[in-house]
Amino acid sequence: MSSQRFRLKEAGRLDRNAPLKFKFDGKIYEGFRGDTLASALLANGVHLVGRSFKYHRPRGHLGVGAVEANALIQVGDGNSTEPNVRASQVEIYDGLVASSQNRWPSLPFRFGRSKRSARRTYPGWLLLQNFYVAAQVVDEVRVFYQTRCWTWQGPNRPRSRSV
């Protein structure tokens, strides 16, 4: 078992004789039977689990139980995926695959910083709202945000057709 310096040595309702391996954002972590995904990630030192939708600010584990509003994750992959699941309500099992949401292009990269560096190139009196942009450019920007900034992805299966 790897070193989990954020975990208590004893106490709790965990079965410490049953270690489990799970995958979060493509990296393999270890936990114990009885762990929730939130507690296992915290024990492994993972505090950043997502980003806010509007300003792309970091989001971590805030609450315990059903009131968790920040650690929304996507469980599963391929056709058996379920988005917007609270990390504090998912019990880990061997082979669990989970991923963070709203993390384009990656979770550590902060998209808002690129906007801040671009802001330095414009003088203070010049606002981007003052430009008249062709409809084609507006559509390209809209498609860019729709394809890259969704908070979750649906399953990879065709839609059922109603008769």
PDB file of C-alpha atoms in Angstrom, residues 21-154:
ATOM      1  CA  LYS A  21      -7.385   0.201  -6.577  1.00  0.00           C
ATOM      2  CA  PHE A  22      -9.355   2.796  -8.513  1.00  0.00           C
ATOM      3  CA  LYS A  23      -8.629   5.288 -11.271  1.00  0.00           C
ATOM      4  CA  PHE A  24      -9.293   9.047 -11.104  1.00  0.00           C
ATOM      5  CA  ASP A  25      -8.439  11.225 -14.121  1.00  0.00           C
ATOM      6  CA  GLY A  26      -6.308   8.445 -15.577  1.00  0.00           C
ATOM      7  CA  LYS A  27      -4.128   7.977 -12.477  1.00  0.00           C
ATOM      8  CA  ILE A  28      -4.353   4.894 -10.264  1.00  0.00           C
ATOM      9  CA  TYR A  29      -4.954   5.405  -6.529  1.00  0.00           C
ATOM     10  CA  GLU A  30      -5.494   3.062  -3.606  1.00  0.00           C
ATOM     11  CA  GLY A  31      -8.121   3.018  -0.909  1.00  0.00           C
ATOM     12  CA  PHE A  32      -9.860   0.634   1.484  1.00  0.00           C
ATOM     13  CA  ARG A  33     -13.209  -1.122   1.456  1.00  0.00           C
ATOM     14  CA  GLY A  34     -15.721   1.278   3.007  1.00  0.00           C
ATOM     15  CA  ASP A  35     -14.055   4.429   1.626  1.00  0.00           C
ATOM     16  CA  THR A  36     -16.024   6.942  -0.362  1.00  0.00           C
ATOM     17  CA  LEU A  37     -14.355   8.395  -3.415  1.00  0.00           C
ATOM     18  CA  ALA A  38     -13.962  11.730  -1.618  1.00  0.00           C
ATOM     19  CA  SER A  39     -12.268  10.196   1.434  1.00  0.00           C
ATOM     20  CA  ALA A  40      -9.963   8.035  -0.696  1.00  0.00           C
ATOM     21  CA  LEU A  41      -8.925  11.014  -2.824  1.00  0.00           C
ATOM     22  CA  LEU A  42      -8.270  13.122   0.273  1.00  0.00           C
ATOM     23  CA  ALA A  43      -6.217  10.301   1.810  1.00  0.00           C
ATOM     24  CA  ASN A  44      -4.110  10.179  -1.359  1.00  0.00           C
ATOM     25  CA  GLY A  45      -3.547  13.950  -1.276  1.00  0.00           C
ATOM     26  CA  VAL A  46      -5.900  14.879  -4.135  1.00  0.00           C
ATOM     27  CA  HIS A  47      -7.637  18.098  -3.127  1.00  0.00           C
ATOM     28  CA  LEU A  48      -8.499  19.594  -6.540  1.00  0.00           C
ATOM     29  CA  VAL A  49     -11.391  17.678  -8.124  1.00  0.00           C
ATOM     30  CA  GLY A  50     -12.947  20.208 -10.493  1.00  0.00           C
ATOM     31  CA  ARG A  51     -13.284  23.798 -11.614  1.00  0.00           C
ATOM     32  CA  SER A  52     -16.153  26.269 -11.426  1.00  0.00           C
ATOM     33  CA  PHE A  53     -18.229  26.649 -14.549  1.00  0.00           C
ATOM     34  CA  LYS A  54     -18.108  30.411 -15.035  1.00  0.00           C
ATOM     35  CA  TYR A  55     -14.721  31.594 -13.751  1.00  0.00           C
ATOM     36  CA  HIS A  56     -12.868  28.238 -13.800  1.00  0.00           C
ATOM     37  CA  ARG A  57     -11.847  28.568 -10.160  1.00  0.00           C
ATOM     38  CA  PRO A  58     -10.556  25.479  -8.321  1.00  0.00           C
ATOM     39  CA  ARG A  59     -13.095  23.300  -6.522  1.00  0.00           C
ATOM     40  CA  GLY A  60     -12.357  20.711  -3.869  1.00  0.00           C
ATOM     41  CA  HIS A  61     -14.173  18.667  -1.262  1.00  0.00           C
ATOM     42  CA  LEU A  62     -16.329  20.959   0.854  1.00  0.00           C
ATOM     43  CA  GLY A  63     -19.068  19.009   2.587  1.00  0.00           C
ATOM     44  CA  VAL A  64     -19.725  15.486   3.722  1.00  0.00           C
ATOM     45  CA  GLY A  65     -22.717  13.474   2.640  1.00  0.00           C
ATOM     46  CA  ALA A  66     -25.517  14.591   0.379  1.00  0.00           C
ATOM     47  CA  VAL A  67     -24.828  18.324   0.690  1.00  0.00           C
ATOM     48  CA  GLU A  68     -21.605  18.246  -1.349  1.00  0.00           C
ATOM     49  CA  ALA A  69     -21.861  20.895  -4.046  1.00  0.00           C
ATOM     50  CA  ASN A  70     -18.276  21.185  -5.280  1.00  0.00           C
ATOM     51  CA  ALA A  71     -16.929  17.689  -5.869  1.00  0.00           C
ATOM     52  CA  LEU A  72     -19.121  16.664  -8.802  1.00  0.00           C
ATOM     53  CA  ILE A  73     -17.470  13.908 -10.789  1.00  0.00           C
ATOM     54  CA  GLN A  74     -18.218  11.564 -13.651  1.00  0.00           C
ATOM     55  CA  VAL A  75     -18.259   7.853 -12.815  1.00  0.00           C
ATOM     56  CA  GLY A  76     -17.560   5.204 -15.434  1.00  0.00           C
ATOM     57  CA  ASP A  77     -16.379   5.444 -19.009  1.00  0.00           C
ATOM     58  CA  GLY A  78     -17.721   4.682 -22.456  1.00  0.00           C
ATOM     59  CA  ASN A  79     -21.360   3.587 -22.563  1.00  0.00           C
ATOM     60  CA  SER A  80     -21.739   3.187 -18.814  1.00  0.00           C
ATOM     61  CA  THR A  81     -20.921   6.703 -17.645  1.00  0.00           C
ATOM     62  CA  GLU A  82     -22.887   8.766 -15.169  1.00  0.00           C
ATOM     63  CA  PRO A  83     -22.172  12.513 -14.854  1.00  0.00           C
ATOM     64  CA  ASN A  84     -22.742  14.901 -11.921  1.00  0.00           C
ATOM     65  CA  VAL A  85     -22.256  12.381  -9.122  1.00  0.00           C
ATOM     66  CA  ARG A  86     -21.194  13.652  -5.699  1.00  0.00           C
ATOM     67  CA  ALA A  87     -17.813  12.208  -4.738  1.00  0.00           C
ATOM     68  CA  SER A  88     -18.884  11.869  -1.104  1.00  0.00           C
ATOM     69  CA  GLN A  89     -21.682   9.453  -2.097  1.00  0.00           C
ATOM     70  CA  VAL A  90     -19.713   7.041  -4.290  1.00  0.00           C
ATOM     71  CA  GLU A  91     -18.264   4.038  -2.484  1.00  0.00           C
ATOM     72  CA  ILE A  92     -15.067   2.886  -4.156  1.00  0.00           C
ATOM     73  CA  TYR A  93     -14.680  -0.606  -5.537  1.00  0.00           C
ATOM     74  CA  ASP A  94     -11.867  -2.399  -7.280  1.00  0.00           C
ATOM     75  CA  GLY A  95     -11.589  -1.060 -10.833  1.00  0.00           C
ATOM     76  CA  LEU A  96     -13.671   2.100 -10.341  1.00  0.00           C
ATOM     77  CA  VAL A  97     -13.072   4.687 -13.092  1.00  0.00           C
ATOM     78  CA  ALA A  98     -13.937   8.309 -12.292  1.00  0.00           C
ATOM     79  CA  SER A  99     -13.003  11.651 -13.799  1.00  0.00           C
ATOM     80  CA  SER A 100     -13.331  15.300 -12.902  1.00  0.00           C
ATOM     81  CA  GLN A 101     -15.658  17.647 -14.774  1.00  0.00           C
ATOM     82  CA  ASN A 102     -15.258  21.080 -16.353  1.00  0.00           C
ATOM     83  CA  ARG A 103     -11.514  20.714 -16.734  1.00  0.00           C
ATOM     84  CA  TRP A 104     -10.643  21.622 -20.293  1.00  0.00           C
ATOM     85  CA  PRO A 105      -7.825  21.157 -21.304  1.00  0.00           C
ATOM     86  CA  SER A 106      -6.708  19.590 -18.006  1.00  0.00           C
ATOM     87  CA  LEU A 107      -7.516  19.919 -14.316  1.00  0.00           C
ATOM     88  CA  PRO A 108      -4.309  21.729 -13.205  1.00  0.00           C
ATOM     89  CA  PHE A 109      -4.490  24.222 -16.106  1.00  0.00           C
ATOM     90  CA  ARG A 110      -6.449  27.344 -15.229  1.00  0.00           C
ATOM     91  CA  PHE A 111      -8.283  28.640 -18.285  1.00  0.00           C
ATOM     92  CA  GLY A 112      -8.881  32.046 -16.654  1.00  0.00           C
ATOM     93  CA  ARG A 113      -5.160  32.818 -16.564  1.00  0.00           C
ATOM     94  CA  SER A 114      -4.985  32.815 -20.336  1.00  0.00           C
ATOM     95  CA  LYS A 115      -7.710  35.476 -20.396  1.00  0.00           C
ATOM     96  CA  ARG A 116      -5.730  37.562 -17.912  1.00  0.00           C
ATOM     97  CA  SER A 117      -2.571  37.481 -20.041  1.00  0.00           C
ATOM     98  CA  ALA A 118      -4.556  38.422 -23.166  1.00  0.00           C
ATOM     99  CA  ARG A 119      -6.061  41.361 -21.301  1.00  0.00           C
ATOM    100  CA  ARG A 120      -2.615  42.973 -20.970  1.00  0.00           C
ATOM    101  CA  THR A 121      -2.375  43.439 -24.730  1.00  0.00           C
ATOM    102  CA  TYR A 122      -5.411  45.754 -24.872  1.00  0.00           C
ATOM    103  CA  PRO A 123      -5.439  49.346 -23.594  1.00  0.00           C
ATOM    104  CA  GLY A 124      -7.817  50.123 -20.736  1.00  0.00           C
ATOM    105  CA  TRP A 125     -10.251  52.178 -22.812  1.00  0.00           C
ATOM    106  CA  LEU A 126     -10.666  49.497 -25.458  1.00  0.00           C
ATOM    107  CA  LEU A 127     -13.462  47.059 -24.694  1.00  0.00           C
ATOM    108  CA  LEU A 128     -14.029  43.912 -26.680  1.00  0.00           C
ATOM    109  CA  GLN A 129     -17.769  44.633 -26.673  1.00  0.00           C
ATOM    110  CA  ASN A 130     -17.158  47.628 -28.947  1.00  0.00           C
ATOM    111  CA  PHE A 131     -16.088  45.468 -31.866  1.00  0.00           C
ATOM    112  CA  TYR A 132     -18.631  44.407 -34.454  1.00  0.00           C
ATOM    113  CA  VAL A 133     -17.850  40.838 -35.371  1.00  0.00           C
ATOM    114  CA  ALA A 134     -19.163  38.923 -38.357  1.00  0.00           C
ATOM    115  CA  ALA A 135     -21.794  36.304 -37.585  1.00  0.00           C
ATOM    116  CA  GLN A 136     -19.479  33.527 -38.753  1.00  0.00           C
ATOM    117  CA  VAL A 137     -16.845  34.369 -36.135  1.00  0.00           C
ATOM    118  CA  VAL A 138     -19.495  34.509 -33.423  1.00  0.00           C
ATOM    119  CA  ASP A 139     -20.699  31.046 -34.447  1.00  0.00           C
ATOM    120  CA  GLU A 140     -17.149  29.689 -34.353  1.00  0.00           C
ATOM    121  CA  VAL A 141     -16.642  31.032 -30.834  1.00  0.00           C
ATOM    122  CA  ARG A 142     -19.997  29.597 -29.748  1.00  0.00           C
ATOM    123  CA  VAL A 143     -19.088  26.162 -31.134  1.00  0.00           C
ATOM    124  CA  PHE A 144     -15.686  26.370 -29.401  1.00  0.00           C
ATOM    125  CA  TYR A 145     -17.274  26.973 -26.008  1.00  0.00           C
ATOM    126  CA  GLN A 146     -19.979  24.382 -26.527  1.00  0.00           C
ATOM    127  CA  THR A 147     -17.542  21.637 -27.481  1.00  0.00           C
ATOM    128  CA  ARG A 148     -14.840  22.356 -24.931  1.00  0.00           C
ATOM    129  CA  CYS A 149     -16.519  23.876 -21.909  1.00  0.00           C
ATOM    130  CA  TRP A 150     -19.371  21.482 -21.121  1.00  0.00           C
ATOM    131  CA  THR A 151     -19.301  20.288 -17.541  1.00  0.00           C
ATOM    132  CA  TRP A 152     -19.942  16.635 -18.433  1.00  0.00           C
ATOM    133  CA  GLN A 153     -20.046  14.226 -21.324  1.00  0.00           C
ATOM    134  CA  GLY A 154     -22.883  11.869 -22.079  1.00  0.00           C
TER     135      GLY A 154
END
